[in-house]
Coordinates of C-alpha atoms and ligand atoms in Angstrom, one line a residue:
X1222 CA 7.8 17.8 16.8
X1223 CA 8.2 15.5 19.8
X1224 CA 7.7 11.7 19.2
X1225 CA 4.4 10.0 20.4
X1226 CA 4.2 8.7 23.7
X1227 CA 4.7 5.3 23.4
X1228 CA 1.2 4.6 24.2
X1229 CA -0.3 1.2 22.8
X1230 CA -2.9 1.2 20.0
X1231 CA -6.0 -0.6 20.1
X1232 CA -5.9 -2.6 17.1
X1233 CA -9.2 -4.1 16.3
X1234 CA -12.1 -0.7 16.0
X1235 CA -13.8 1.0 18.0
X1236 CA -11.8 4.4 18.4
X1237 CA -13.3 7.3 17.2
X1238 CA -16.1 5.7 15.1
X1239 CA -13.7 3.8 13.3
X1240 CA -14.0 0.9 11.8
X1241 CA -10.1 0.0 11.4
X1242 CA -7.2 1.3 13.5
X1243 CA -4.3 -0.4 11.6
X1244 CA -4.3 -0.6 7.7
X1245 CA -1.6 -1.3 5.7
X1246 CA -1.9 1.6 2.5
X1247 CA -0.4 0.4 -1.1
X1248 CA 0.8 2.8 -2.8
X1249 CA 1.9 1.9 -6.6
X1250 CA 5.3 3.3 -8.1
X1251 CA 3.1 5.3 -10.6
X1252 CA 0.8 7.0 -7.9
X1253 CA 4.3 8.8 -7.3
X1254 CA 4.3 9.9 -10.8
X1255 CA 1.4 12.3 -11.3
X1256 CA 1.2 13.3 -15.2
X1257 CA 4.9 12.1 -15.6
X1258 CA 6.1 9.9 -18.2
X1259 CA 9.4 8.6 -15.2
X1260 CA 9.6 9.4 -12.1
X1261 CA 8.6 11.4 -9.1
X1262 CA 6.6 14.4 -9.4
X1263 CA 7.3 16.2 -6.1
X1264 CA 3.8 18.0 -5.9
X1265 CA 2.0 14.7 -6.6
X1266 CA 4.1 13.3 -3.6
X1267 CA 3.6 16.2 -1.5
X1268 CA -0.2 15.7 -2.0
X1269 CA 0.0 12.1 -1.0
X1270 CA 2.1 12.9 2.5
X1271 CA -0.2 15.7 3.1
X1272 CA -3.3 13.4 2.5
X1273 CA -1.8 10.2 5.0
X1274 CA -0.2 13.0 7.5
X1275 CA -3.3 13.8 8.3
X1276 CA -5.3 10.6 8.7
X1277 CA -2.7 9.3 10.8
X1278 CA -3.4 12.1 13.0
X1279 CA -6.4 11.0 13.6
X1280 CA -5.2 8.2 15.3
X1281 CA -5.2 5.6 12.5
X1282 CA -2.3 3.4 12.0
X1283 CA -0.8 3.4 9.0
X1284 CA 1.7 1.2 7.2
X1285 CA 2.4 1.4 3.7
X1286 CA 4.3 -0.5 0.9
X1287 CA 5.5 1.0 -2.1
X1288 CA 6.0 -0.2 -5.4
X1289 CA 8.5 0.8 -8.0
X1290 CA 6.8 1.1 -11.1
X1291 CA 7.7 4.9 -11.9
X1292 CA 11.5 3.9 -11.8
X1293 CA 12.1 0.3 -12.8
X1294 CA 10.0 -3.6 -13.1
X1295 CA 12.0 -6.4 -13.6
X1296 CA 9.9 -7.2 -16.2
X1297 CA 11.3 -4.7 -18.3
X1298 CA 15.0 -5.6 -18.0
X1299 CA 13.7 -9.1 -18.1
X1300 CA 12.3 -8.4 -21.6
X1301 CA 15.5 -6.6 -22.6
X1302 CA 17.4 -9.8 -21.8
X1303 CA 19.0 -9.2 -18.4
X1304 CA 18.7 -12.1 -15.8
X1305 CA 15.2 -12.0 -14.4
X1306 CA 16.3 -11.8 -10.6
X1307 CA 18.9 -9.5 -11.4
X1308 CA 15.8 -7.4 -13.0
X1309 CA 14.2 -7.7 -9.6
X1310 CA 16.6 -6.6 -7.1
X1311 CA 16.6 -3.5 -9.2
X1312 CA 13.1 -3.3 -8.6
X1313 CA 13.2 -3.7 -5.7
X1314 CA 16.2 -1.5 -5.1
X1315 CA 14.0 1.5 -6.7
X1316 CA 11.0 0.7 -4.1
X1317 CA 13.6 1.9 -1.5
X1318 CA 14.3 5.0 -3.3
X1319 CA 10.4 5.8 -3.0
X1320 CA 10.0 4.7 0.5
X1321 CA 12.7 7.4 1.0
X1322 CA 11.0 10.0 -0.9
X1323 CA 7.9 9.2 1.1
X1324 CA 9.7 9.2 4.1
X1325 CA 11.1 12.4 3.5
X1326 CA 7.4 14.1 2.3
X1327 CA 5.6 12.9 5.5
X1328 CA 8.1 13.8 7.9
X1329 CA 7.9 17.6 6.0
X1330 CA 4.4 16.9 7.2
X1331 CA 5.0 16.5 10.8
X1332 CA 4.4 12.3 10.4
X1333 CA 7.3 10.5 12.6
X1334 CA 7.9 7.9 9.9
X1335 CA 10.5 4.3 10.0
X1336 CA 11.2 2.8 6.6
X1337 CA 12.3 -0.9 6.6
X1338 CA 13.5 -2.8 4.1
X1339 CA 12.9 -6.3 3.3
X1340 CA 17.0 -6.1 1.2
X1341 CA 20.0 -4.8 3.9
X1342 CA 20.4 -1.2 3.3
X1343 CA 21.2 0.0 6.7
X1344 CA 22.7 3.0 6.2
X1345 CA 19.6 4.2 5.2
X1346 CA 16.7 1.9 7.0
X1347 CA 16.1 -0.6 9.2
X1348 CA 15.8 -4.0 8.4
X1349 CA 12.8 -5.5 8.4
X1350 CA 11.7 -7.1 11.2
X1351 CA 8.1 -7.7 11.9
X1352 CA 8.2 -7.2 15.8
X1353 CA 9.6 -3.6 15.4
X1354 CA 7.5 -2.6 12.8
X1355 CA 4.6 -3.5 15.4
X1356 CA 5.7 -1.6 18.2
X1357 CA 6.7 1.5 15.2
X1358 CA 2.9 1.3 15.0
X1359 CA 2.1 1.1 18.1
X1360 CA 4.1 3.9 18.8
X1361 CA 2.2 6.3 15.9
X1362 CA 4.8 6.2 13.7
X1363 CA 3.7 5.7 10.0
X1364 CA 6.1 3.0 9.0
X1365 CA 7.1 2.7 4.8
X1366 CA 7.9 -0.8 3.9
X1367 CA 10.5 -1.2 1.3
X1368 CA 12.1 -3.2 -1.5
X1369 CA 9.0 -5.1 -1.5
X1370 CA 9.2 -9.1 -0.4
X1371 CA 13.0 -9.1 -0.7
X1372 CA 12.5 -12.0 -2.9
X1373 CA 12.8 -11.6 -7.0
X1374 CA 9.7 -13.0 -9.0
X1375 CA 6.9 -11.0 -6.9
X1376 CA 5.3 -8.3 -6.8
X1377 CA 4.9 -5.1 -4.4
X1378 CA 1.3 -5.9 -4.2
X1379 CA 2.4 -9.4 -3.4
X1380 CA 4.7 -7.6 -0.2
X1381 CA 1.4 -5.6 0.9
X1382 CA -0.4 -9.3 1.1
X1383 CA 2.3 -10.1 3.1
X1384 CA 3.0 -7.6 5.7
X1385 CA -0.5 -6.8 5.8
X1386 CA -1.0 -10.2 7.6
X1387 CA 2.2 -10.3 9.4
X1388 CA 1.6 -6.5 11.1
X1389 CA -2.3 -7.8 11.8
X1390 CA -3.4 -5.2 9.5
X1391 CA -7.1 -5.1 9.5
X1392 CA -7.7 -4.5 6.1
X1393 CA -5.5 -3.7 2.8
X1394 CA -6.0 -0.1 1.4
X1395 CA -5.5 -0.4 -2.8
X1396 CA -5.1 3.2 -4.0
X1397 CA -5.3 4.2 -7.6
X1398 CA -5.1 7.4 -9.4
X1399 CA -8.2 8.5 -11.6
X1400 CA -10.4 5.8 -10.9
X1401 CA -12.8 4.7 -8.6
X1402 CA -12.3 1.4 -7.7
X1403 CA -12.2 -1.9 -10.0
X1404 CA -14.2 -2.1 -13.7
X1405 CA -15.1 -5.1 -15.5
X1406 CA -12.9 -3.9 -18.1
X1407 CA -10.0 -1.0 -18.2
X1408 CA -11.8 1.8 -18.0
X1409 CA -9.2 4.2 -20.0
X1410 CA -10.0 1.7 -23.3
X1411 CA -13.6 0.3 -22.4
X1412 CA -16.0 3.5 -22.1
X1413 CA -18.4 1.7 -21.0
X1414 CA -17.1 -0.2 -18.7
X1415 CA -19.0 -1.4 -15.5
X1416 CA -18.0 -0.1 -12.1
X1417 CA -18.0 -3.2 -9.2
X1418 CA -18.9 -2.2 -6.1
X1419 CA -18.2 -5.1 -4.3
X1420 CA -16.6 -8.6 -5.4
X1421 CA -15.2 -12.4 -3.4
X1422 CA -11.6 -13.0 -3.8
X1423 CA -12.2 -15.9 -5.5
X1424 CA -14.5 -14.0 -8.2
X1425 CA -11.6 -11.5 -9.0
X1426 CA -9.5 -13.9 -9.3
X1427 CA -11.7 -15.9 -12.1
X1428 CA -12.3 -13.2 -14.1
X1429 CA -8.8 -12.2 -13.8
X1430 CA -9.8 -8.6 -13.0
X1431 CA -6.4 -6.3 -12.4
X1432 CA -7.0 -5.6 -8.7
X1433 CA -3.2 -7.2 -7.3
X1434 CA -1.4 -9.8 -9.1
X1435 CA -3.2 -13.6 -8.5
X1436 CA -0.6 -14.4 -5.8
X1437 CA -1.1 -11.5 -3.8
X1438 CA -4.8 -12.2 -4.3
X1439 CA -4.4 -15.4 -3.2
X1440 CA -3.0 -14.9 -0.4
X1441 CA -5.5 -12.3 0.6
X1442 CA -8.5 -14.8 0.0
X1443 CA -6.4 -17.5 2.0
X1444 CA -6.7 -14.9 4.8
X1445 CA -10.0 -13.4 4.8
X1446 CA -8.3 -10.2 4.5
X1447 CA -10.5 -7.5 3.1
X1448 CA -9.1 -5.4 0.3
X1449 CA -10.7 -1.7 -0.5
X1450 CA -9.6 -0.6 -3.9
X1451 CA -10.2 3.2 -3.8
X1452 CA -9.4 6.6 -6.0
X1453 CA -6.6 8.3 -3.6
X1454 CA -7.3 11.6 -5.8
X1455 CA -10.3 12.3 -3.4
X1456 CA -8.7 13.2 -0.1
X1457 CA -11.3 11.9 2.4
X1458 CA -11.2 8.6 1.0
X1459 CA -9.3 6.9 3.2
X1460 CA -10.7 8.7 6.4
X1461 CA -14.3 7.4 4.9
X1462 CA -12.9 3.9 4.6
X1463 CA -11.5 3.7 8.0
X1464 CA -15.1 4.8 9.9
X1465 CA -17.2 2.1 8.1
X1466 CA -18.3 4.2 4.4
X1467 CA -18.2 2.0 1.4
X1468 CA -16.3 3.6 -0.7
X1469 CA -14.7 2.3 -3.9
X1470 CA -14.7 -1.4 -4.4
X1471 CA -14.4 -4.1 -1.8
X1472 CA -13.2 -7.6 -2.2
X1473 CA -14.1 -9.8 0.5
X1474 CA -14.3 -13.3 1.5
X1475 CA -17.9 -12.9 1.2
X1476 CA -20.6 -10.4 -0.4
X1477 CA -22.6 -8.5 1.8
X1478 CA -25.1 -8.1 -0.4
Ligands
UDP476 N1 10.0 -6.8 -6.8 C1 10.4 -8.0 -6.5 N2 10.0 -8.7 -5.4 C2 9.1 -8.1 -4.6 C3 8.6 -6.8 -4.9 C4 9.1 -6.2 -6.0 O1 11.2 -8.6 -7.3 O2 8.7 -8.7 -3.5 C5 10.5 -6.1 -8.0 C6 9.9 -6.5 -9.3 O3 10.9 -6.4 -10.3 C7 8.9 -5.4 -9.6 C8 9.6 -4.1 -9.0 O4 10.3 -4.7 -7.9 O5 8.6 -5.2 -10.9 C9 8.7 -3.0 -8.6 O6 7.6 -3.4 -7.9 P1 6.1 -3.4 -8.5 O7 6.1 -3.7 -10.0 O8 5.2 -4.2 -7.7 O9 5.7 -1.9 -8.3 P2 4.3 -1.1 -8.6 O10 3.6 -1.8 -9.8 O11 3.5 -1.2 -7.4 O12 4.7 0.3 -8.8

């Protein structure tokens, strides 16, 4: 398939109905995973691509950042006894093992993708630099953001605060497998807990709900920037979010309602 034109986006709504033309997707290590215990499962991952190939042909811009959680968390070696930072340039190495993965899926898809990495790996992607990723957008690319800040002791959801801001991204696209959006409890141990449509930064970050580590949270709330947290099993989801539907949970500066 030929590359795009070239053609500036229009960053800020309006086209097609939509509500957004550049959001910035996070995609956990685990939603890689599917029913595996490690790992990539290469149907789940071919679902995924399919599912952002084809929004993105709709004109939406799309940058994603993807975590590591199926392969490695510093955490873990941390709790073994390694060196904490050493623990995290692991994970962070392994987020650029799933950018290429992804990388590889959408492209299968037809998606002209550019993965760049926050650690030097330039063999295999660019290095991250916030102009270029930009004009990739601008230029319909879908572009994969990887090894996560580049800096040990964060997070992946920390990264998606991050670039999110940098890249302008008008809003920050939480996917999660089997559930809806955000509970007032874990909803594979509470059975009944209570589905929240719609929360403040600030409130999430109280009650300590598991939306994004508080950093990342913090950040967002700093920043006004609007966070949908969304079940990426249902494949219009995203398309929905983009033109305006609530769908899932939002967390905002402010509630609407
Ligand atoms: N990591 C890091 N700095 C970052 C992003 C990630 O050190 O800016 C490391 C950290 O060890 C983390 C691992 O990479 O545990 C994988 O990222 P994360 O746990 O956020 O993945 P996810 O939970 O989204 O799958």
């Amino acid at each position: 398939m030929p590359e795009p034109s070239g053609e500036p986006g229009s960053p800020g709504g309006g086209a097609n109905g939509r509500v957004f033309d550049r959001v910035l997707l996070k995609l956990s290590g685990e939603a890689l995973m599917g029913e595996l215990e490690y790992g990539t499962d290469p149907e789940r991952v071919e679902r995924i691509a399919k599912h952002i190939s084809e929004v993105h042909d709709t004109g939406l811009e799309i940058a994603i950042v993807v975590g590591a959680g199926n392969i490695y968390r510093g955490l873990q070696g941390a709790a073994a006894g390694m060196d904490r930072a050493t623990a995290d340039y692991m994970g962070m190495l392994a987020t650029v093992l799933n950018a290429l993965t992804l990388q590889d899926a959408l492209e299968k898809q037809g998606s002209h993708t550019r993965v760049l990495s926050a650690i030097q790996v330039t063999e295999v992607a660019e290095p991250y630099i916030r102009r270029r990723a930009e004009r990739h957008l601008e230029k319909g690319r879908i572009v994969i953001f990887a090894a996560g800040t580049g800096n040990p002791f964060f997070t992946t959801d920390t990264a998606a605060s991050l670039r999110a801001l940098e890249i302008h991204a008008e809003a920050i696209l939480m996917a999660k497998h089997g559930v809806e959006g955000v509970y007032d409890a874990d909803p594979a141990l509470v059975a009944d807990a209570t589905f929240i449509p719609e929360i403040t930064h600030r409130e999430a970050i109280e009650r300590g709900l598991k939306i994004m580590d508080s950093t990342a949270l913090s950040l967002c709330m700093d920043n006004q920037l609007p966070i949908y947290v969304f079940n990426m099993a249902d494949e219009s989801n995203i398309d929905r979010i983009v033109h305006g539907e609530r769908v899932g949970t939002l967390v905002s500066s402010g509630k609407a309602f």
